[in-house]
CSV table of C-alpha atoms and ligand atoms in Angstrom, one decimal:
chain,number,residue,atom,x,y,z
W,23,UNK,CA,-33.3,7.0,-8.6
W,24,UNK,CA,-30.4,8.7,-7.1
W,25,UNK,CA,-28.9,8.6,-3.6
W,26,UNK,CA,-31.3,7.8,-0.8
W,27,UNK,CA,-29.2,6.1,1.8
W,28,UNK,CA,-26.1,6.8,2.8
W,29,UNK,CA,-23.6,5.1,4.7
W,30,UNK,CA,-20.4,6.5,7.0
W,31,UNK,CA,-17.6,4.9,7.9
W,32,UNK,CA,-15.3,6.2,11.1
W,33,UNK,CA,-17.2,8.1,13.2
W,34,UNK,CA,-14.4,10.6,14.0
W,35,UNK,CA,-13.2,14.2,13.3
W,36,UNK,CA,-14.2,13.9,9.4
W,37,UNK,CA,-16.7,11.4,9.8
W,38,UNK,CA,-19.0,13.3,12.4
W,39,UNK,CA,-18.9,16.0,10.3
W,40,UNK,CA,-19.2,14.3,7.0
W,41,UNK,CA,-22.1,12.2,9.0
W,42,UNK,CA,-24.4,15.0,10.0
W,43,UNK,CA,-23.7,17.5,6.9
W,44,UNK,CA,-25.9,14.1,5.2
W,45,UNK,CA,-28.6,14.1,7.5
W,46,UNK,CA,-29.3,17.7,7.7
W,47,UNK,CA,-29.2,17.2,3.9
W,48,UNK,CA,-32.4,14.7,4.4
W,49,UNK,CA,-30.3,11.5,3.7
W,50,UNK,CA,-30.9,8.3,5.7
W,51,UNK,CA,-27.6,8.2,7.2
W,52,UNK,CA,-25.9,4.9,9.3
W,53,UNK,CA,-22.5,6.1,10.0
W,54,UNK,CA,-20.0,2.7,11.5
W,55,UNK,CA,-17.2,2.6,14.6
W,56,UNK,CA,-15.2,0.3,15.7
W,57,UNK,CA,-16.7,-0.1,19.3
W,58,UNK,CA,-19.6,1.9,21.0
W,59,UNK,CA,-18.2,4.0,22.6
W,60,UNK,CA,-16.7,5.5,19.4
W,61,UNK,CA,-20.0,5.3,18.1
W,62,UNK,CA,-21.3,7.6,21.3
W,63,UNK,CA,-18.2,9.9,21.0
W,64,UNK,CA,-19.4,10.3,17.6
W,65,UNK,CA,-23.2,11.3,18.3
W,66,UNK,CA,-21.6,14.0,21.6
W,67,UNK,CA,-19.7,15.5,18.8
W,68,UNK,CA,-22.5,15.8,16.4
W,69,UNK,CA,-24.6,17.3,19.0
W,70,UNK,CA,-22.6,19.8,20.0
W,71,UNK,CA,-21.8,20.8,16.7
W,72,UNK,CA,-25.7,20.9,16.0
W,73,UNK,CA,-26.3,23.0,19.4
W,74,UNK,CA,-23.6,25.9,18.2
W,75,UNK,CA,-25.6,26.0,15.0
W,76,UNK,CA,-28.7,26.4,16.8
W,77,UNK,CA,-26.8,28.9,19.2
W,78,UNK,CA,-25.9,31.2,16.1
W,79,UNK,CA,-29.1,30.8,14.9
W,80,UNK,CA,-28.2,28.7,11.4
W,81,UNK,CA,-30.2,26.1,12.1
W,82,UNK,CA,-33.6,25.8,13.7
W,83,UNK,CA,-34.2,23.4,16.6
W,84,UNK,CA,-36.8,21.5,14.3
W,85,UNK,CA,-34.4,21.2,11.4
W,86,UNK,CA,-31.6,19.8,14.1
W,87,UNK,CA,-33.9,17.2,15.8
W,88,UNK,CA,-35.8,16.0,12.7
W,89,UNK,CA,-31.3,15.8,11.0
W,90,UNK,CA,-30.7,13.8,14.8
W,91,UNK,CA,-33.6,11.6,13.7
W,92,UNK,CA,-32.2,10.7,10.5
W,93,UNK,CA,-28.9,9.7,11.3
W,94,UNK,CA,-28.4,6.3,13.7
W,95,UNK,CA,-25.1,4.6,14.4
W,96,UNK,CA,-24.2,1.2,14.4
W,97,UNK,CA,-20.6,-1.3,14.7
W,98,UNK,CA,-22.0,-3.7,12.0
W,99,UNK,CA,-20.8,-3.0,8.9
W,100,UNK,CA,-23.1,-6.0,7.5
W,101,UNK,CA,-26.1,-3.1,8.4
W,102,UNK,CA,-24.9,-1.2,5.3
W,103,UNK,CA,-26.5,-3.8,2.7
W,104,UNK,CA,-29.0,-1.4,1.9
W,105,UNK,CA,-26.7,1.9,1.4
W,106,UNK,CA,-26.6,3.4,-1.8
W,107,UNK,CA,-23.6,5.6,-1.1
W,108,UNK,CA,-20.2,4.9,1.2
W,109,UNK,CA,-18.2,7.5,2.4
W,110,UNK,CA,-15.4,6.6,3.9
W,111,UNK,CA,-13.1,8.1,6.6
W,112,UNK,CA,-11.2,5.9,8.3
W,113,UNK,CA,-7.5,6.5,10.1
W,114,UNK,CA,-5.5,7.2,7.0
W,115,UNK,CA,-3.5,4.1,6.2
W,116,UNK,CA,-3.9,1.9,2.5
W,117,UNK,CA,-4.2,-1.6,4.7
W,118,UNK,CA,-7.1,-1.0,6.9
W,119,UNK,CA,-8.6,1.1,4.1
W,120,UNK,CA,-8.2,-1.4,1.3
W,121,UNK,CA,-9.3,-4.3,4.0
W,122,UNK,CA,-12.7,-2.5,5.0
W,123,UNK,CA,-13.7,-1.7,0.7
W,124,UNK,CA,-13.3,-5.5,0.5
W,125,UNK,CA,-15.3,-6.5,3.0
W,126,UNK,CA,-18.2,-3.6,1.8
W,127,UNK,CA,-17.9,-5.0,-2.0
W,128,UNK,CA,-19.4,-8.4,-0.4
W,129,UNK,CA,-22.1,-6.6,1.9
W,130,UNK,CA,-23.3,-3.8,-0.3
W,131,UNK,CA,-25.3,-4.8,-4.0
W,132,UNK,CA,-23.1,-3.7,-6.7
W,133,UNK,CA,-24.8,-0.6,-7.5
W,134,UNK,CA,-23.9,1.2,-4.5
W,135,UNK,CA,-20.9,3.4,-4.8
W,136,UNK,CA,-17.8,3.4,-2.8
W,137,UNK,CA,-16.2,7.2,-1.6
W,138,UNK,CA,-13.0,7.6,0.1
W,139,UNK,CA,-12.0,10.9,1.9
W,140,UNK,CA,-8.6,10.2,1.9
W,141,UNK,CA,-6.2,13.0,1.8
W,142,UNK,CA,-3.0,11.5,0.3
W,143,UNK,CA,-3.8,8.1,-0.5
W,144,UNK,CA,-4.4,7.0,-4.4
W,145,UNK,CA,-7.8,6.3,-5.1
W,146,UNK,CA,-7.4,3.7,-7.6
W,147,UNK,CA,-5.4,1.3,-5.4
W,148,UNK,CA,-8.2,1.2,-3.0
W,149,UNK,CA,-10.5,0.8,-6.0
W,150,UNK,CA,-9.0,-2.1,-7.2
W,151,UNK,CA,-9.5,-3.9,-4.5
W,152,UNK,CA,-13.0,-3.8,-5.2
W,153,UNK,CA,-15.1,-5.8,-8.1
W,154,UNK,CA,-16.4,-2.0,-8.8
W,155,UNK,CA,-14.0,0.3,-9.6
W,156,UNK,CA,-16.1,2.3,-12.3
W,157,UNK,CA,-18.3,2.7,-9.0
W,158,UNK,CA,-15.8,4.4,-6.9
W,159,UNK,CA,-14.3,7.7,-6.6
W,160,UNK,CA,-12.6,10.3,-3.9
W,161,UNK,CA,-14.9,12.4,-1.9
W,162,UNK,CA,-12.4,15.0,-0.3
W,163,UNK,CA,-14.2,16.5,2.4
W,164,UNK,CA,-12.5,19.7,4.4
W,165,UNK,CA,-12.5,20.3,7.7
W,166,UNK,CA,-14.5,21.0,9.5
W,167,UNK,CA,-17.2,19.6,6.8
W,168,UNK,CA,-19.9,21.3,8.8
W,169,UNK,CA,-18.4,25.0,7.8
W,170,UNK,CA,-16.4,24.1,4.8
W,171,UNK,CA,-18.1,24.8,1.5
W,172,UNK,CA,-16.0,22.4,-1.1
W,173,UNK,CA,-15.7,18.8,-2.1
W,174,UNK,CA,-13.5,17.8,-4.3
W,175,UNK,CA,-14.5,14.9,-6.5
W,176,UNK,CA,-11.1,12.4,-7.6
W,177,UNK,CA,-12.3,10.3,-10.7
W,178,UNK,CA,-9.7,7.7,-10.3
W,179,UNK,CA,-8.7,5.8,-14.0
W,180,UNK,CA,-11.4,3.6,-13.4
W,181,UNK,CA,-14.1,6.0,-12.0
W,182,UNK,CA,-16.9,6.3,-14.8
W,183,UNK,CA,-18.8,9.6,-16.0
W,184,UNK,CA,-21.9,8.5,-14.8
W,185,UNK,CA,-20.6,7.9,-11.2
W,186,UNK,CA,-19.0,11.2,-11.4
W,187,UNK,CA,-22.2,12.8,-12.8
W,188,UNK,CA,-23.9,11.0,-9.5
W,189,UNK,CA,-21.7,12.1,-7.0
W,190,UNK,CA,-21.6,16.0,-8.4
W,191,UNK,CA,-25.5,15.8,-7.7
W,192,UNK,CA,-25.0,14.3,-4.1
W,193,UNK,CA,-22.5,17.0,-3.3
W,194,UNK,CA,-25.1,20.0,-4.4
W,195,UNK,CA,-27.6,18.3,-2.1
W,196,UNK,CA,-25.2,18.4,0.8
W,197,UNK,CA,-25.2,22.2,0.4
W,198,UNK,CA,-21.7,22.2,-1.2
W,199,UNK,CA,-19.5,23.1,-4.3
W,200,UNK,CA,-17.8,20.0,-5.9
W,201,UNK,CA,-14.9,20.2,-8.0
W,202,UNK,CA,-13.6,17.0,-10.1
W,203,UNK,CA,-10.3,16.7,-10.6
W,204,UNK,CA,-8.0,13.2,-11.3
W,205,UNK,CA,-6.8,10.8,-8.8
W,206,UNK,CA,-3.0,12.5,-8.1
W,207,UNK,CA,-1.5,13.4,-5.0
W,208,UNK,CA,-2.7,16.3,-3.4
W,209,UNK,CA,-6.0,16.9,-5.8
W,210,UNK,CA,-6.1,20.4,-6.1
W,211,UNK,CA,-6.3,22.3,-2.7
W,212,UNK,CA,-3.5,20.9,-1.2
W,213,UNK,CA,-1.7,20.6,-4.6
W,214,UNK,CA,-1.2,24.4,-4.3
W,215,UNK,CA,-0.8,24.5,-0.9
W,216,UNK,CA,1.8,22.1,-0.5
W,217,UNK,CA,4.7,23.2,-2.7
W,218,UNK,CA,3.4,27.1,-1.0
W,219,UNK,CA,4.1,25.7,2.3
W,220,UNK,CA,7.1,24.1,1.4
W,221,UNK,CA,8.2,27.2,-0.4
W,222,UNK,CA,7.8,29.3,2.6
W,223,UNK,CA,10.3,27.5,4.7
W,224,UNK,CA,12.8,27.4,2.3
W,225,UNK,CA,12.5,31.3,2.4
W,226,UNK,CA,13.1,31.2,5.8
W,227,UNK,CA,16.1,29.0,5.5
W,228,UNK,CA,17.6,31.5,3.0
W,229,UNK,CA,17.1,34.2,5.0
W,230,UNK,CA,14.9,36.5,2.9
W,231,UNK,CA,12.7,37.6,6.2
W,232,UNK,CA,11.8,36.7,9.7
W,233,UNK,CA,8.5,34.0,9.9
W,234,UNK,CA,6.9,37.0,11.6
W,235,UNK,CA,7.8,39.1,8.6
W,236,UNK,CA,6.6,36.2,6.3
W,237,UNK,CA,3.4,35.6,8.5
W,238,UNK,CA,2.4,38.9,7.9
W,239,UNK,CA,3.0,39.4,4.3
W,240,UNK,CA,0.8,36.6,3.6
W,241,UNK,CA,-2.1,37.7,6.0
W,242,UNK,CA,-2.0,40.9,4.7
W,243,UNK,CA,-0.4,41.0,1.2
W,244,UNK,CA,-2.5,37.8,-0.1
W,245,UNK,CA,-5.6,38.0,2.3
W,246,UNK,CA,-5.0,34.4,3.8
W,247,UNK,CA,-6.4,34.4,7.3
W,248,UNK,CA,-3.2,32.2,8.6
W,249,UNK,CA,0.6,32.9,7.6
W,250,UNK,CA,2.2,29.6,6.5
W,251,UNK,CA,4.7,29.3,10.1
W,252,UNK,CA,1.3,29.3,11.9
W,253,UNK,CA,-0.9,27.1,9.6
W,254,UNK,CA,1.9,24.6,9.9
W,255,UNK,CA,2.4,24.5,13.3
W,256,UNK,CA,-1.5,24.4,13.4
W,257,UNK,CA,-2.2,21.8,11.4
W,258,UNK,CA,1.4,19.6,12.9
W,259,UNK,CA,5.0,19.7,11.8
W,260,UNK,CA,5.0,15.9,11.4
W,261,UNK,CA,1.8,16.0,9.0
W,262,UNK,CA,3.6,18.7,7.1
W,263,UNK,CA,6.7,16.7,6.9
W,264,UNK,CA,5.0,13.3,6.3
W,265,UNK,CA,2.6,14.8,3.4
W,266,UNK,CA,5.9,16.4,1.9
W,267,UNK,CA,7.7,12.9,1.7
W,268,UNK,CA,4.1,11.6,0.1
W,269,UNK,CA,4.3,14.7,-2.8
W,270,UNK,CA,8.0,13.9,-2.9
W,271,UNK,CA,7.3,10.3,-3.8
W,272,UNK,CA,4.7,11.1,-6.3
W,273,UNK,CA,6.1,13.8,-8.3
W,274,UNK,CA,9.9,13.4,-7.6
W,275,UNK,CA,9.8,17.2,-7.7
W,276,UNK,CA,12.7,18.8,-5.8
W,277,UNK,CA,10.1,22.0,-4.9
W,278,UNK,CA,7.8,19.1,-3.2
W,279,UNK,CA,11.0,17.4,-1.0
W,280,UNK,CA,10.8,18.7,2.5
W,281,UNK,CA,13.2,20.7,3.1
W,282,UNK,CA,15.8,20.3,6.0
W,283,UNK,CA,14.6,22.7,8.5
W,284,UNK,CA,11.7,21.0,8.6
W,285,UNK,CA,12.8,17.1,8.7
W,286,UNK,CA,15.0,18.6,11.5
W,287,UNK,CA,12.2,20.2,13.6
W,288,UNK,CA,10.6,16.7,13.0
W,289,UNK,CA,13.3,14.5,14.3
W,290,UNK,CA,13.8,17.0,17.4
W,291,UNK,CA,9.8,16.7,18.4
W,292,UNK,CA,8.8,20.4,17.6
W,293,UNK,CA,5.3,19.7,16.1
W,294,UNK,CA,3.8,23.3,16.5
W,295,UNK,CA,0.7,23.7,19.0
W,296,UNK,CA,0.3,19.7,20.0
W,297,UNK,CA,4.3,20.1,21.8
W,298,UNK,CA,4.2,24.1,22.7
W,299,UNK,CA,7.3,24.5,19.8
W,300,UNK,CA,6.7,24.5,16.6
W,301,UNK,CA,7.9,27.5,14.8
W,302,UNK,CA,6.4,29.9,17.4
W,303,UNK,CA,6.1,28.7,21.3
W,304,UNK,CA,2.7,27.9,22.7
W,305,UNK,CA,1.0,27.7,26.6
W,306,UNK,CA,-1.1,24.4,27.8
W,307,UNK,CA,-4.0,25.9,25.7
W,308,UNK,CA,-2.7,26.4,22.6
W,309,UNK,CA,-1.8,30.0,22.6
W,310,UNK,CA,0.7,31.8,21.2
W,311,UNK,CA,3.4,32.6,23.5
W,312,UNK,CA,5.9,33.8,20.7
E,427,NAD,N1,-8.6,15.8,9.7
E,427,NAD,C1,-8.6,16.5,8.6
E,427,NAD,O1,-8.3,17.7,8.6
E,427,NAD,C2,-8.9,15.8,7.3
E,427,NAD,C3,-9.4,16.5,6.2
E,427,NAD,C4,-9.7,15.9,5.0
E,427,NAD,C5,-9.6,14.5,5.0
E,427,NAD,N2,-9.2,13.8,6.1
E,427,NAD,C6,-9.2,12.3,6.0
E,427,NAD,O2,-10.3,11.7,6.6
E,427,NAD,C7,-10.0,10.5,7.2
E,427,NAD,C8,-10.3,10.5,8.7
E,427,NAD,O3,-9.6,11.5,9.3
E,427,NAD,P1,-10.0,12.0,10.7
E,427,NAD,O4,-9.2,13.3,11.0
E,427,NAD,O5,-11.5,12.1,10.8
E,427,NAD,O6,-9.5,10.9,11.7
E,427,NAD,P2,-10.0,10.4,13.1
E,427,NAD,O7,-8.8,9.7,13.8
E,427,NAD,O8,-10.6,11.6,13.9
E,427,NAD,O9,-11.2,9.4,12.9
E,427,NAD,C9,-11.0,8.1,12.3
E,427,NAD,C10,-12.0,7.2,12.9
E,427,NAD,O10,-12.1,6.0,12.2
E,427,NAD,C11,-12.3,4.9,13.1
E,427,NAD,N3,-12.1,3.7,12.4
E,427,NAD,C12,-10.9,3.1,12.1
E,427,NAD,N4,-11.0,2.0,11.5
E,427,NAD,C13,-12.4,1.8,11.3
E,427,NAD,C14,-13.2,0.8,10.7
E,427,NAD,N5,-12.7,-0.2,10.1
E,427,NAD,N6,-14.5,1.0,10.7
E,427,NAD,C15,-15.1,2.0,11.3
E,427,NAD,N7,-14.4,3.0,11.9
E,427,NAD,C16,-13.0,2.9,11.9
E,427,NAD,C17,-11.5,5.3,14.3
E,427,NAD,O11,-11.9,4.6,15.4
E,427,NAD,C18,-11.6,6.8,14.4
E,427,NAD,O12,-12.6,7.1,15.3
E,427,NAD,C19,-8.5,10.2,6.8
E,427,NAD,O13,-8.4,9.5,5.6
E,427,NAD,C20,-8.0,11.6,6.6
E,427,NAD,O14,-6.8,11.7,5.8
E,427,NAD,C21,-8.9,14.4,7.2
């Protein structure tokens, strides 16, 4: 029968996204918060993402009102007992996440699959606390999952072909490309991008060329449409540092450690755009002062 209804948790950055990427996809889609007025954040940001689509003429106002219509919101999680599909993105921590599949394996019937979004998190811990584990996988959404065209697919140990083969036919609906790959740190996007990151920095450290220098190479030598000094400051020093210590861990790789420079920039609070320093310096509104 397939996936009919689908059921979000976190109604936040990912989860807004991940929410109305379902329902413009035709799914019945119940997306959870942790209070109302999460749950209300959550429906202002989905309808000003629908709005710019409308604006820009990808979507038609019929198409936007009738995906409104099929997505509701609600802080009961015992309203997901008739969900075929969770997708989960919650803050990124194992307790809470771990806590909430518990709770869902006693609400939802055993058929219904369990998805975490997690980014560095192992998918098989989470599964195990679960009666289901052949019934759950990763779903790594990008962001934002409106715009961004891939999903990777984590078949944890446990994860079975035939949830795999499920999931790969949900992510087509949605509009996207899914990619399976196994349940290790990183996946495969940020798997490459990590150790590139990384790599970066410790060119800097050695001197080879300026960040400006390095910025540009990248932009214009590989056709990337951020260098790496920007993407990190972009996306947070702290992140950067925190996701390093997590590959570190995992692989015990020296190329994955993070390397001093940027444990240092950590410790002295230059997160990138967030703080104004981060490699370059930045005004109130984010832009690039240096
Ligand atoms: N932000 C990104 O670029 C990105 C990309 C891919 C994956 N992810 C992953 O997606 C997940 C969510 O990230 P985000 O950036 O959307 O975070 P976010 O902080 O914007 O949203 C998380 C939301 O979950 C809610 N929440 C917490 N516990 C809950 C519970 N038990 N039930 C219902 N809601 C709950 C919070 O109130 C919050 O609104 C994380 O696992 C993250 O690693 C993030």
């Amino acid at each position: 029968m397939g996936i009919q209804r689908v059921g979000v948790v976190g109604f936040g950055q990912m989860g807004s996204g991940i929410a109305q990427i379902c329902a413009q996809a035709g799914f019945d889609t119940l997306v959870r918060e942790v209070d109302q007025s999460l749950v209300d954040k959550g429906f202002q940001r989905v309808d000003g993402s629908l709005a710019r689509l409308i604006r820009s003429g990808r979507l038609s106002e019929d198409d936007a009102k009738a995906a409104r219509g099929r997505l509701r919101g609600t802080i009961s999680l015992g309203a997901f007992e008739d969900r075929d599909l969770i997708i989960e993105a919650i803050v990124e921590e194992i307790g809470p996440k771990k806590k909430l599949f518990a709770e869902l394996d006693t609400i939802c019937p055993p058929a219904t699959i369990f998805c975490s979004n997690t980014s560095s998190l192992t998918i098989v811990e989470m599964a195990a606390a679960t009666r289901r584990p052949d019934r759950f996988a990763g779903m790594h959404f990008f962001n934002p999952p409106v715009i961004m065209k891939l999903v990777e697919i984590v078949k944890a140990i446990t994860t079975s072909d035939e949830t795999v083969a499920t999931l790969r036919e949900f992510v087509g609906k949605l509009g996207k490309t899914g990619v399976v790959c196994k349940d290790t740190t990183g996946f495969i996007v940020n798997r490459l991008m990590v150790p590139y990151l990384l790599g970066a920095i410790r060119m800097l450290e050695l001197g080879v060329a300026t960040k400006e220098d390095i910025d540009n190479a990248v932009k214009l030598g590989l056709g990337y449409p951020m260098g790496p000094f920007e993407l990190i400051d972009y996306t947070g020093v702290d992140i950067n540092y925190h996701v390093a210590n997590v590959f570190f861990d995992e692989f015990k790789e020296p190329y994955m450690a993070p390397p001093p420079l940027l444990r240092r920039m950590f410790l002295a609070g230059q997160l990138g755009t967030k703080t104004g320093k981060g490699f370059y310096e930045y005004d109130d509104q984010g832009k690039r002062k240096s």
